[in-house]
Coordinates of C-alpha atoms in Angstrom, one line a residue:
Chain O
X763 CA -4.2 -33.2 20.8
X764 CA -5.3 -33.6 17.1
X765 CA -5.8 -31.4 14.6
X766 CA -10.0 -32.2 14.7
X767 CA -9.9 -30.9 18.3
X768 CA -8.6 -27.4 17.4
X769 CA -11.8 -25.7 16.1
X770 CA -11.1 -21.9 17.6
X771 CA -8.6 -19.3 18.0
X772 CA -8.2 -19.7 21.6
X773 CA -7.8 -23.4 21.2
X774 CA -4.9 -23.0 18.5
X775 CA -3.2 -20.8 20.9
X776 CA -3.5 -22.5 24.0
X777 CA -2.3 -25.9 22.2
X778 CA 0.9 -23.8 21.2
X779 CA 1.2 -22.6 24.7
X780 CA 1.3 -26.2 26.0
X781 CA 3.5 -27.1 23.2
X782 CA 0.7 -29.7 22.2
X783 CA 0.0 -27.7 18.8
X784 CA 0.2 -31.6 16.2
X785 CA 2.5 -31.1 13.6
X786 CA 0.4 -28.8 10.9
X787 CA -0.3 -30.2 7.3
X788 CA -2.0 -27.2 6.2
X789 CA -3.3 -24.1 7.5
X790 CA -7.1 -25.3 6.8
X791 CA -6.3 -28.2 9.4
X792 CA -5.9 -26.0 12.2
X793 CA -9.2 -23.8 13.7
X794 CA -10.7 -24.3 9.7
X795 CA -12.1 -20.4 8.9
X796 CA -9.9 -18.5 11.6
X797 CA -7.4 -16.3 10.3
X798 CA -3.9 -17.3 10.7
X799 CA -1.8 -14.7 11.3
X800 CA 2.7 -13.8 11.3
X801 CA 3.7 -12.2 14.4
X802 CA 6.7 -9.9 14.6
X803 CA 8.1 -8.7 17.9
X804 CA 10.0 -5.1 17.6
X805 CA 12.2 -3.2 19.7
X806 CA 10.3 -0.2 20.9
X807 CA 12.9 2.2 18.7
X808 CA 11.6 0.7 15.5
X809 CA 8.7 0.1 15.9
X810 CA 7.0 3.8 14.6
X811 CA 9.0 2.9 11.1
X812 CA 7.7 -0.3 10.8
X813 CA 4.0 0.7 11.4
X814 CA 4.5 3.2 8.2
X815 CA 6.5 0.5 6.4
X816 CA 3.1 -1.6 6.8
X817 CA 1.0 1.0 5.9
X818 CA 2.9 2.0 2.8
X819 CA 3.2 -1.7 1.4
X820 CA 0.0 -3.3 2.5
X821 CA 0.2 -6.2 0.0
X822 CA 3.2 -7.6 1.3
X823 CA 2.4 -6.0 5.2
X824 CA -1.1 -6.6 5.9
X825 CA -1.3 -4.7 10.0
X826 CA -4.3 -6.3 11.8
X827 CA -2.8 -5.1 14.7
X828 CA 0.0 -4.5 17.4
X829 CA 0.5 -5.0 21.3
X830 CA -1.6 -2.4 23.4
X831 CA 2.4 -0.8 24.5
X832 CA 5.8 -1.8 24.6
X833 CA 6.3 -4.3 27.2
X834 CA 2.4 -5.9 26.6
X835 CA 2.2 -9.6 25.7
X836 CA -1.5 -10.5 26.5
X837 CA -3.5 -7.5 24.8
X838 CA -3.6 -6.6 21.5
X839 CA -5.2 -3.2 19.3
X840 CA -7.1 -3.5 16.3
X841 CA -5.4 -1.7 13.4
X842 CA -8.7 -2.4 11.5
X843 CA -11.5 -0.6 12.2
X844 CA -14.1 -3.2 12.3
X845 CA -12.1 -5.5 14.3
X846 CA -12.8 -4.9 17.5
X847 CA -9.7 -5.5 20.0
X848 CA -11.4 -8.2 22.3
X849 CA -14.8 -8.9 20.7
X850 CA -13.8 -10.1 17.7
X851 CA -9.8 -10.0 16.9
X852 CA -8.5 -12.0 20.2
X853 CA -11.3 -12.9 22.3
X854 CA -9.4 -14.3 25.1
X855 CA -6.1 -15.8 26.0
X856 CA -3.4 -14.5 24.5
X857 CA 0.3 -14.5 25.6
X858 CA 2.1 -13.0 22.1
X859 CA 5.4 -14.5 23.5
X860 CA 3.9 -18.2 24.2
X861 CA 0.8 -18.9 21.3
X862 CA 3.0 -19.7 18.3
X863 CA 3.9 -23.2 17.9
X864 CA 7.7 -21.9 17.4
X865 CA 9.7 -18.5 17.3
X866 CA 12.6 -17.4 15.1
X867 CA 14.8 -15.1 17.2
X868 CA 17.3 -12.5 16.0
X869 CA 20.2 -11.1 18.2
X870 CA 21.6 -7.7 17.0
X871 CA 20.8 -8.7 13.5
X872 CA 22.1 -12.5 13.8
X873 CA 19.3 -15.5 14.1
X874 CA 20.0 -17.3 17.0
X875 CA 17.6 -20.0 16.3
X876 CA 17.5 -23.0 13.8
X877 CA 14.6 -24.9 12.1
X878 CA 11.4 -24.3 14.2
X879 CA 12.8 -22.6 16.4
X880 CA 12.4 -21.8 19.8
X881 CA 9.0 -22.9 21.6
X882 CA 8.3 -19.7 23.6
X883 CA 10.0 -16.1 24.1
X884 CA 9.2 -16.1 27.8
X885 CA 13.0 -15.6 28.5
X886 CA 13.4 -13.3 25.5
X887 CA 10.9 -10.6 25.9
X888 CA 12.1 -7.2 27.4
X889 CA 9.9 -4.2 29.0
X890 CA 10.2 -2.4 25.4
X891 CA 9.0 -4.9 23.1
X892 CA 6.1 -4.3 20.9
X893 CA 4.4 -7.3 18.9
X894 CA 2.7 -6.6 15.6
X895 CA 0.1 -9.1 14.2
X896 CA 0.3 -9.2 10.0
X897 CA -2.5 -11.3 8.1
X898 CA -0.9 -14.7 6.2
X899 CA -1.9 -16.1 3.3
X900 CA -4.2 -18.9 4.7
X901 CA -7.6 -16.7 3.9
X902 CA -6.7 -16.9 0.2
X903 CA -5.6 -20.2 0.2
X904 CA -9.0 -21.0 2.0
X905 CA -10.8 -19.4 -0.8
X906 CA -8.9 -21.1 -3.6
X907 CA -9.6 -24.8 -1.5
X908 CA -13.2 -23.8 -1.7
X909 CA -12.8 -22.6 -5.4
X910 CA -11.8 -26.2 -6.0
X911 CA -8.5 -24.6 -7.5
X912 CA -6.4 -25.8 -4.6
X913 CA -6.8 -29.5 -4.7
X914 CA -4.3 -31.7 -4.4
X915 CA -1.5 -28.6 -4.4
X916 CA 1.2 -29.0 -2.1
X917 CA 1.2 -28.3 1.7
X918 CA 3.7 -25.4 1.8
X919 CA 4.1 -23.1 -0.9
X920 CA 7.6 -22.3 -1.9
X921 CA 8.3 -18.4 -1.2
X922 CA 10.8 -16.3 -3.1
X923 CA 13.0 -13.6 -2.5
X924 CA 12.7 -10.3 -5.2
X925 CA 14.4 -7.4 -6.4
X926 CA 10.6 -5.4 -5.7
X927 CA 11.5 -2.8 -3.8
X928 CA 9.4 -2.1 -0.1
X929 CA 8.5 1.4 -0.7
X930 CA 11.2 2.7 2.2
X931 CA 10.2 4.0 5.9
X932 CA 13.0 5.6 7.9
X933 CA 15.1 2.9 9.4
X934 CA 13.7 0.5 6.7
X935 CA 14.9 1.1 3.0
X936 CA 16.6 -1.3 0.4
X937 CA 14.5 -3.8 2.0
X938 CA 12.7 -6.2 -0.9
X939 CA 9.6 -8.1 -1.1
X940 CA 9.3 -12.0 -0.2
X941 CA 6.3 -13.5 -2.7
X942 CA 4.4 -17.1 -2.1
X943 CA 3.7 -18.9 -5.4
X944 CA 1.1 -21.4 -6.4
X945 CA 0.8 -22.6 -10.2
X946 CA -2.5 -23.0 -12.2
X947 CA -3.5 -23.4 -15.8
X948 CA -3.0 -19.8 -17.4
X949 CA -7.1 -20.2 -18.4
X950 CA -7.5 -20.2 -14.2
X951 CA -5.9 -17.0 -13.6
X952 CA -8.7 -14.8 -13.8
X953 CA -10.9 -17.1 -12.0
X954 CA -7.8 -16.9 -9.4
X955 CA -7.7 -13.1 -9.5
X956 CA -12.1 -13.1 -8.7
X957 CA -11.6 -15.1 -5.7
X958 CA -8.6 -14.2 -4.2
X959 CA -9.1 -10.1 -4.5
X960 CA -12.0 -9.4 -1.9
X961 CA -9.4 -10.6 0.8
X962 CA -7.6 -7.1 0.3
X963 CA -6.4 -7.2 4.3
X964 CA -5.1 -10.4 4.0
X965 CA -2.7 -10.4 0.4
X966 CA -5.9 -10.1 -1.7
X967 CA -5.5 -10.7 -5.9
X968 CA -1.7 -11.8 -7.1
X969 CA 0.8 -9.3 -7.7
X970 CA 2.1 -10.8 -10.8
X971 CA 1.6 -14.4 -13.1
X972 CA 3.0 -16.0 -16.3
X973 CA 6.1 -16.4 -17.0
X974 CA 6.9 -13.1 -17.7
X975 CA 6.8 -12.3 -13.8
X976 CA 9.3 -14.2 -13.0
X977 CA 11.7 -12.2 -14.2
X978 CA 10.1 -8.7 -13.8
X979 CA 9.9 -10.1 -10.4
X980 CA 13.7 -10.6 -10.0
X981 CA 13.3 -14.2 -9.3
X982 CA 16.3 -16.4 -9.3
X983 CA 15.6 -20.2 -9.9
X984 CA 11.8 -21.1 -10.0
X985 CA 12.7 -24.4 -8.6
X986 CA 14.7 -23.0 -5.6
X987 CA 12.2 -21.1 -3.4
X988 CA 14.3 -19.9 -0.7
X989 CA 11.5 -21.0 1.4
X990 CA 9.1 -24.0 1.3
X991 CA 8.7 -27.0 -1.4
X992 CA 9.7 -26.8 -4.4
X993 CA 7.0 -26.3 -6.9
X994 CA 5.8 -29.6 -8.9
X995 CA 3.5 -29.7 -11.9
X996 CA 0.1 -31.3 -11.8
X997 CA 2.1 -34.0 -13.4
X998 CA 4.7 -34.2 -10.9
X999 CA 7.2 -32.1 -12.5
X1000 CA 9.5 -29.5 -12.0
X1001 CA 7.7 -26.4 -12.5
X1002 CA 10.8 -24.6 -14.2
X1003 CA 10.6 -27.8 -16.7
X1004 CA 7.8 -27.0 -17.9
X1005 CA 8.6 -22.4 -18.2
X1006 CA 6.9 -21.4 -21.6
X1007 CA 6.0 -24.6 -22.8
X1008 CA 3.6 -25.9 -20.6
X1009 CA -0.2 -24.3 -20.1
X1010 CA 0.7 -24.3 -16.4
X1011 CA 2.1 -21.3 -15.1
X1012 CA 3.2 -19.5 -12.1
X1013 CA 0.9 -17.0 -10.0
X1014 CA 2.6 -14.9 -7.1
X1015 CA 1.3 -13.0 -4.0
X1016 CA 2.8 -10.8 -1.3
X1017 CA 3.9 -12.8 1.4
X1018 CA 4.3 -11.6 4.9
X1019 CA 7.7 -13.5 5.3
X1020 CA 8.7 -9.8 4.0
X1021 CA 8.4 -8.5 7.1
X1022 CA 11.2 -11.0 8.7
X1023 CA 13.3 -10.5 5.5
X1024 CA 13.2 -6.7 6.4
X1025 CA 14.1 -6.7 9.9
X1026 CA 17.0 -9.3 8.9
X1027 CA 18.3 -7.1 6.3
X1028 CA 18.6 -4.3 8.6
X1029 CA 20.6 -5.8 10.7
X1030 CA 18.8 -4.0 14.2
X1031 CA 20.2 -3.9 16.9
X1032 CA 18.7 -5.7 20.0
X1033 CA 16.2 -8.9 20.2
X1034 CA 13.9 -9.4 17.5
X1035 CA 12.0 -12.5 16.9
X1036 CA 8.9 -13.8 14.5
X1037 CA 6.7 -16.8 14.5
X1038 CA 9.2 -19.5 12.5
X1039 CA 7.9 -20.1 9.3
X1040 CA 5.1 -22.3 8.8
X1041 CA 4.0 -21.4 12.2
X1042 CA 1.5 -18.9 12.9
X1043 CA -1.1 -16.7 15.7
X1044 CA -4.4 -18.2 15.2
X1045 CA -7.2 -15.1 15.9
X1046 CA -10.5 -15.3 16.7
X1047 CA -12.3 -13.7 13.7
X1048 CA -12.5 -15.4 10.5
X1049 CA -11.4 -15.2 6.7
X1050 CA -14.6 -13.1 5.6
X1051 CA -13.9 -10.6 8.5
X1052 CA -10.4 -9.5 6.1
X1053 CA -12.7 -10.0 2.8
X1054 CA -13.9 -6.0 2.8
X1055 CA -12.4 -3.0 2.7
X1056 CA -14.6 -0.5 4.7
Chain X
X1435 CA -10.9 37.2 -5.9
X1436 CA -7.5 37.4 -4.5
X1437 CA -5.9 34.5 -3.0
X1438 CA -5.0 36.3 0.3
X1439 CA -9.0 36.4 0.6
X1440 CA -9.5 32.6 0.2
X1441 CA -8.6 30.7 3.5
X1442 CA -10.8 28.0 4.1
X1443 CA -11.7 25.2 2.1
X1444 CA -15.2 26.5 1.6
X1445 CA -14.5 29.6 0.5
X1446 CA -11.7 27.3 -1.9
X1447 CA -14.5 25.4 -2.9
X1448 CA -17.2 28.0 -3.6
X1449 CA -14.4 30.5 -5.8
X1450 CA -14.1 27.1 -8.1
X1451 CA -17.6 27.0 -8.6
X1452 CA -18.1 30.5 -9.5
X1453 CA -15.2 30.6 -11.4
X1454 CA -13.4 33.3 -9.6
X1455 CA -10.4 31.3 -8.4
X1456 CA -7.5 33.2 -9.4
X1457 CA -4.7 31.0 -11.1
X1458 CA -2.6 29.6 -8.9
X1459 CA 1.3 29.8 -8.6
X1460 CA 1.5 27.0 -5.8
X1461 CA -1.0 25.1 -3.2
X1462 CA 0.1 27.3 0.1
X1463 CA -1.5 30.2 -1.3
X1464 CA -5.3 28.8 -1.5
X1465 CA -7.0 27.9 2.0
X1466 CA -3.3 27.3 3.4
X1467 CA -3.2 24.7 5.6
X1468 CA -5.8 22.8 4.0
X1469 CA -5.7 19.5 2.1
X1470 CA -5.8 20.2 -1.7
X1471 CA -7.0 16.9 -3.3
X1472 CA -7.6 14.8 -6.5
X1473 CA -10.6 13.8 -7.8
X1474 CA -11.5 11.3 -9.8
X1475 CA -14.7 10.3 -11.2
X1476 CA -16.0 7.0 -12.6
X1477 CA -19.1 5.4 -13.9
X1478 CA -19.9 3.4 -11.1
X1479 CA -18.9 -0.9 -12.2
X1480 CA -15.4 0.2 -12.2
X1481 CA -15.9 1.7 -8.5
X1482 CA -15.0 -2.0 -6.4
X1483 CA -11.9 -2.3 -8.4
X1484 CA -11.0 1.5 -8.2
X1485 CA -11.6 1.5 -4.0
X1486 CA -9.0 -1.6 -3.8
X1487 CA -6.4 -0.4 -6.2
X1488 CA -6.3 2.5 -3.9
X1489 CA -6.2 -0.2 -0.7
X1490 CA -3.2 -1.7 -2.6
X1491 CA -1.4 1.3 -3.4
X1492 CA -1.4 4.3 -0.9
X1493 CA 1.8 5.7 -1.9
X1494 CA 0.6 6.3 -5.4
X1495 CA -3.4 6.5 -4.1
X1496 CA -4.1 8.0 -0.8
X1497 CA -7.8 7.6 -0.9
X1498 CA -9.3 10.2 1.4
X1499 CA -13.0 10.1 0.8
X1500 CA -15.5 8.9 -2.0
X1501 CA -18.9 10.0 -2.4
X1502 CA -21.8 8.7 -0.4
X1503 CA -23.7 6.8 -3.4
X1504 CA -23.4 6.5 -7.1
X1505 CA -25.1 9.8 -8.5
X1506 CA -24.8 11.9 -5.2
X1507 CA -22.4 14.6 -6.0
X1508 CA -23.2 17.1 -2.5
X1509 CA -21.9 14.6 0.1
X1510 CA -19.2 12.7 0.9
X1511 CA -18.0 10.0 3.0
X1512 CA -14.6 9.4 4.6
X1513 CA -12.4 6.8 4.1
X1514 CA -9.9 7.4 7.1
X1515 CA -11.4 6.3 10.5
X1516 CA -10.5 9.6 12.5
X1517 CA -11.6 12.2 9.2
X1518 CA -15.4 12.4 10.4
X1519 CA -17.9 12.8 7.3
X1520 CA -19.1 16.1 7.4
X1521 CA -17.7 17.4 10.7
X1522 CA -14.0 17.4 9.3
X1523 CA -13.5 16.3 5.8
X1524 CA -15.9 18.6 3.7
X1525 CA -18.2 20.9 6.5
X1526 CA -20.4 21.9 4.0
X1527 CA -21.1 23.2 0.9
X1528 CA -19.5 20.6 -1.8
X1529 CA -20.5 20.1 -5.5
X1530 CA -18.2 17.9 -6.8
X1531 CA -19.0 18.7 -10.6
X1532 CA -18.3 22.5 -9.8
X1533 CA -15.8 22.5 -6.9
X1534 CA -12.7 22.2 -8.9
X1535 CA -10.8 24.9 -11.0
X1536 CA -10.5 22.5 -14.2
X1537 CA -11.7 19.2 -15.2
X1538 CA -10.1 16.7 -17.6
X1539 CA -12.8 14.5 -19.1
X1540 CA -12.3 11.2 -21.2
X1541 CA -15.1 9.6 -23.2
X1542 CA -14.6 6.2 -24.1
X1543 CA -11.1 6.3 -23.0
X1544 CA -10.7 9.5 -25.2
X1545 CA -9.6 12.7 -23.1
X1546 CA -12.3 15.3 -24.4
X1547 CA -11.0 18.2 -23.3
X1548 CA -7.4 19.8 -23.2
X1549 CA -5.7 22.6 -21.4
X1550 CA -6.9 23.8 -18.6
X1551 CA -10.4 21.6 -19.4
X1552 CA -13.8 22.3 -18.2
X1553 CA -15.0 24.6 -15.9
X1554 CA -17.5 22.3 -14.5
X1555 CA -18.9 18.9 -15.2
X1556 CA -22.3 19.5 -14.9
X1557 CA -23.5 18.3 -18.2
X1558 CA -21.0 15.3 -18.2
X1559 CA -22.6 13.8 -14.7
X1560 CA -24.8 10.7 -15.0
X1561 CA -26.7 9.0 -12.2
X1562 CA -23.8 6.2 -11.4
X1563 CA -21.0 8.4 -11.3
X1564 CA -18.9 8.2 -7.7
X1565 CA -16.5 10.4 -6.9
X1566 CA -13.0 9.5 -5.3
X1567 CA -10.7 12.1 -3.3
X1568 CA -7.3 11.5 -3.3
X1569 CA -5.1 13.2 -1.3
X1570 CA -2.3 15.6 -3.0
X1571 CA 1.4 16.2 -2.1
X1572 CA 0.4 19.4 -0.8
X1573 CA 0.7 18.6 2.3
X1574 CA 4.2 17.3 2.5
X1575 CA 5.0 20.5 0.0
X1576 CA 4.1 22.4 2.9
X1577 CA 6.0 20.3 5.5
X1578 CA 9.2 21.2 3.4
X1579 CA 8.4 24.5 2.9
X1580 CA 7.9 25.2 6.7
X1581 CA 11.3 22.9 7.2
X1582 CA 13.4 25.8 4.8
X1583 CA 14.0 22.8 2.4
X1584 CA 11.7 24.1 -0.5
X1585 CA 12.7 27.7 -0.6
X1586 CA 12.4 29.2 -4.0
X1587 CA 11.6 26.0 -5.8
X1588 CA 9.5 25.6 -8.8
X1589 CA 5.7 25.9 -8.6
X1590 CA 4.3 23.1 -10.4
X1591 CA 7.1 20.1 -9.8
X1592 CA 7.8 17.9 -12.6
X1593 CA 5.9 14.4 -12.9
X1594 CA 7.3 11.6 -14.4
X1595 CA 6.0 8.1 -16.2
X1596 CA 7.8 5.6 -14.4
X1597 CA 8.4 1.9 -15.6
X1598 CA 6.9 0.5 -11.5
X1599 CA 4.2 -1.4 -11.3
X1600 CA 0.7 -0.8 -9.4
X1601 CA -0.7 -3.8 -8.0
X1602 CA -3.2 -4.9 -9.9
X1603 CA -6.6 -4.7 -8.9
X1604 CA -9.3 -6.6 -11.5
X1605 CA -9.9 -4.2 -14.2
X1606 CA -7.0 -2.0 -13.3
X1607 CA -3.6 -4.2 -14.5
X1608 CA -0.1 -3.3 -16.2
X1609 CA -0.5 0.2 -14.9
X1610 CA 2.4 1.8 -13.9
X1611 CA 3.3 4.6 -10.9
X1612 CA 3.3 8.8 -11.8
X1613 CA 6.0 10.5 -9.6
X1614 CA 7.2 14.0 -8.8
X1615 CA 10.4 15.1 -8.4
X1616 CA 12.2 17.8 -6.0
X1617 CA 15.7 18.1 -6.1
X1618 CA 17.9 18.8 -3.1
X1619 CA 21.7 18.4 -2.3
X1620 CA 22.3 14.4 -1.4
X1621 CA 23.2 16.1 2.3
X1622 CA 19.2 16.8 3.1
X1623 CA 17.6 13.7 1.9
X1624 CA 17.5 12.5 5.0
X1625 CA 16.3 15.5 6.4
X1626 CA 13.7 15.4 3.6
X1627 CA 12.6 12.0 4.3
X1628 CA 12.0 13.0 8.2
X1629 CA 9.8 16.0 7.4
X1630 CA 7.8 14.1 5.1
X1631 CA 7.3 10.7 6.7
X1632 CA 4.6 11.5 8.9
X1633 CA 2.4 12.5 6.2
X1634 CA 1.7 8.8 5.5
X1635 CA -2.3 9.7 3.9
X1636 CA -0.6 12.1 1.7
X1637 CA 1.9 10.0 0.0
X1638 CA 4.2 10.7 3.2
X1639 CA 8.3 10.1 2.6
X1640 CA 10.2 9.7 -0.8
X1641 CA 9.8 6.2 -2.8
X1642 CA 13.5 7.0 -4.2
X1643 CA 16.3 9.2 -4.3
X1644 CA 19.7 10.0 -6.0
X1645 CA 20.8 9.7 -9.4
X1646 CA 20.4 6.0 -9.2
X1647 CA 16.6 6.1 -8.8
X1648 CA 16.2 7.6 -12.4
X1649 CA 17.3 4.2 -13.8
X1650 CA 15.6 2.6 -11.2
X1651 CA 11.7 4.0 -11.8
X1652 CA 12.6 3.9 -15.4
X1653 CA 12.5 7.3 -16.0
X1654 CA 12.8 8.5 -19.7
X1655 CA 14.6 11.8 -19.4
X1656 CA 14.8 13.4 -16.3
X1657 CA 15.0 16.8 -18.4
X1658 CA 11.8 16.3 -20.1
X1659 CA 8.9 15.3 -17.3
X1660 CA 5.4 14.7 -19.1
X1661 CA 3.9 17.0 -16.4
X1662 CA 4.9 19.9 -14.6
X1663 CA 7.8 22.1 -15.0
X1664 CA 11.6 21.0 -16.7
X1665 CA 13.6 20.8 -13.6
X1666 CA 16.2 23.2 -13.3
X1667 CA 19.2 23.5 -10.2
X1668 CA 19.8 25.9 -7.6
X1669 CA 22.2 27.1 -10.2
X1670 CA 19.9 27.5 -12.9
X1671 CA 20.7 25.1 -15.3
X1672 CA 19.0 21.9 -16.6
X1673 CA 19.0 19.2 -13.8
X1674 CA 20.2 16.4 -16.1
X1675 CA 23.1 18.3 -16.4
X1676 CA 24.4 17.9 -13.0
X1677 CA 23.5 14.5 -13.2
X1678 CA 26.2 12.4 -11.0
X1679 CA 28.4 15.3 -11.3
X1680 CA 26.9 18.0 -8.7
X1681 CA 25.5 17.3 -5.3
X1682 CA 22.0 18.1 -5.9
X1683 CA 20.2 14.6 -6.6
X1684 CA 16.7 14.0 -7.6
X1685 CA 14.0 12.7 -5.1
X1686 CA 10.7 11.1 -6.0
X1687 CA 7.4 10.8 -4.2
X1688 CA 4.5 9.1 -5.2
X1689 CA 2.0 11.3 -7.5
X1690 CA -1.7 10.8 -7.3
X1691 CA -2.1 12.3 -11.1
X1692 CA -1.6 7.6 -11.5
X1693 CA -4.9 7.9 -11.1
X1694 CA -5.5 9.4 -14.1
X1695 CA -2.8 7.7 -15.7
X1696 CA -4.5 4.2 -14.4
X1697 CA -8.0 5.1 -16.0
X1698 CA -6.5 6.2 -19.2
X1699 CA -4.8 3.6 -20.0
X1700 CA -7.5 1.0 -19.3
X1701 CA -9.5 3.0 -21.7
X1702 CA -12.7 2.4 -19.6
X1703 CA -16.1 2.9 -21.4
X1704 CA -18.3 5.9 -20.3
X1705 CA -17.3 9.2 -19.1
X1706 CA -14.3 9.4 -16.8
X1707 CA -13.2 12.4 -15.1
X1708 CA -10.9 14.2 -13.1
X1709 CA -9.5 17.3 -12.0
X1710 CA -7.0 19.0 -14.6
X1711 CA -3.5 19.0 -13.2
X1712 CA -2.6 21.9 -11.3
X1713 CA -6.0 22.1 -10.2
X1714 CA -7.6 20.8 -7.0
X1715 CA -10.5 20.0 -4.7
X1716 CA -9.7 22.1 -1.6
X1717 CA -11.0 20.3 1.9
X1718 CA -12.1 21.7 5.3
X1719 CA -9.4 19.4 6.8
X1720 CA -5.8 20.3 7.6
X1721 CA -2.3 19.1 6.5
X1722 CA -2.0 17.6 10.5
X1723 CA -4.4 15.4 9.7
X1724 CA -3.1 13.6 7.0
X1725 CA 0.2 13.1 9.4
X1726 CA -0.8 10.0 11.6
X1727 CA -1.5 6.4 10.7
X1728 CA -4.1 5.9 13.5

């Protein structure tokens, strides 16, 4: 199948259920205007925490929602309230442990998977797992394309760890945000702020930008992303080449990678797993359906 | 009017507008039970970027409810899906320039009052003014209180500036988080963190704790809080004291006085107010139903 021939939710999903999902350029390739989303599959016993961790950091943890009850992989409940659970958010077809072109699986805190991971959790999913559906970046990054401030950037941000605290919720604590960065001209960066901020449910406006973040942020090495490609200038630089001196500077958002980062840290007990990175739950609804706030 | 004689959050609200609401020693003794909340109150352009500051930062923000319209000030409506309007939140009889013991006012980013501030704001109210209704920590006061943990505790907690960020929302940047402080021995924090969790509209469990946390908020002094009382120990003595030495350790929640802090700084043109703190709007809904995410 090509990428032209995926134009909806349910078609995204039941390409990854085939395995027949083509290998994905960009998110805007792939059902353009539908909401690409992380999926992260819980042990019942955590999963009250991690609700609360959402709802306490919603920039890095944006709930659209979660499996109907433990043990559920083909129904799904709105955490918005204007998403309705099968008009609008999955209209059809969904099997949570099948519709992601690859899964990253923990074992009592260990990954047990490499590189894209394993094509289905058919043989992983127990009676007492819940599934919860976080918003990606790909609504923002659509906005920007449209903007005309994403052309020609590359395919797969690079995404780096923190030392920005998660606001702590019972068995999570000590857990640190993951951020996505993209670089534009420093005159951009309000114009990037404007267009990126409406989509509140899915990252919305940057968390940080300049040079100065990068160290309020914690960041290690610009040029290391501890996921993704490393960032290049407009001119094909290293980014970090240029810190300070250049008019091109780095802009960072919550990434929902912080929810795998989280669960890893913690070391639970029991299967976990999460779509691999770079692979995502298409929905039904669209970008402008996470672009209001009530 | 004696505070035995006010248990509802009409009769709350109607003693603050007649100004016969007797000072108060601590939130459980007006309308107990009931949600105490801020208010804030801005001319109406900053309103978009106010509503998703809030959205962004619900530990610092828990917006409750704003007012129906710019200029309405007898009406509001809910911002959490299961608070119904009028039914729950405020069953009748609200006038948000009156309802609330003291108001702080800034003009021009100038605070124009001091102390306990205004009675009302009656004369200060223009046609695009909307109100915002942030929940307090009243609620998880309460929760400890009915746990045994804040037995014979100071009424008015101390608040601290910290040096943490608030996501930014358009207007609102480089503002930084308000917290309170209770202290309790380092053997019930996680005691403390259980009672309070549920209470995830109304700030819900502890951002930090221990002696660490001072350095890591970027508290100043922990003996010298901008608001609220000096912290003292069990024992009586200055809290910094103690500090590493004793077993009490500090414990910080998210404060919704950042409001005010947020508006301040920004220096926003116009009249901005809010209620003076120590003093709150008092709703018809109960601390229960600030304890559950959905």
């Amino acid at each position: 199948m090509t990428t032209q021939a995926i134009k909806t939710g349910t078609s995204a999903r039941l390409a990854a259920r085939s395995n027949t999902l083509p290998p994905i350029i960009n998110l805007s390739q792939i059902a353009p205007g539908h909401i690409h989303a992380h999926i992260l599959i819980l042990p019942s016993p955590y999963t009250a925490d991690f609700r609360l961790l959402c709802a306490r950091n919603p920039v890095a943890l944006p709930l659209l929602a979660e499996s109907t009850k433990p043990g559920i992989f083909d129904a799904v409940k709105s955490r918005v309230a204007w998403l309705e659970d099968d008009e609008v958010l999955l209209r059809q077809h969904v099997d949570l442990r099948r519709d992601v072109g690859g899964f990253t699986v923990w074992r009592d805190g260990e990954v047990f998977t490499d590189g894209q991971g394993m094509e289905d959790v058919v043989s992983e999913w127990k009676d007492d797992h819940v599934a919860f559906v976080i918003a990606s970046e790909g609504s923002i990054e659509a906005a920007l394309r449209q903007a005309g401030l994403l052309e020609g950037r590359i395919p797969h941000p690079p995404m780096y760890r923190t030392r920005k605290p998660l606001f702590p919720s019972g068995t999570f604590y000590d857990c640190e945000m993951v951020v996505s960065m993209r670089s534009f001209s420093a005159a951009e960066t309000g114009q990037v702020r404007q267009v990126t901020a409406p989509f509140a449910l899915a990252h919305g406006e940057p968390i940080d930008w300049g040079w100065g973040a990068v160290g309020r942020l914690g960041i290690r090495d610009i040029d290391m992303p501890e996921w993704g490609e490393r960032p290049v200038t407009r001119n094909g630089r290293a980014l970090g080449e240029v810190a300070w001196k250049d008019d091109e500077v780095p802009v960072f958002w919550g990434s929902g990678v912080t929810a795998q980062e989280a669960v890893a840290k913690m070391e639970l007990p029991g299967t976990v797993m999460a779509n691999a990175v770079g692979e995502y739950l298409v929905l039904d609804c669209k970008d402008e359906d996470v672009a209001r706030v009530s």
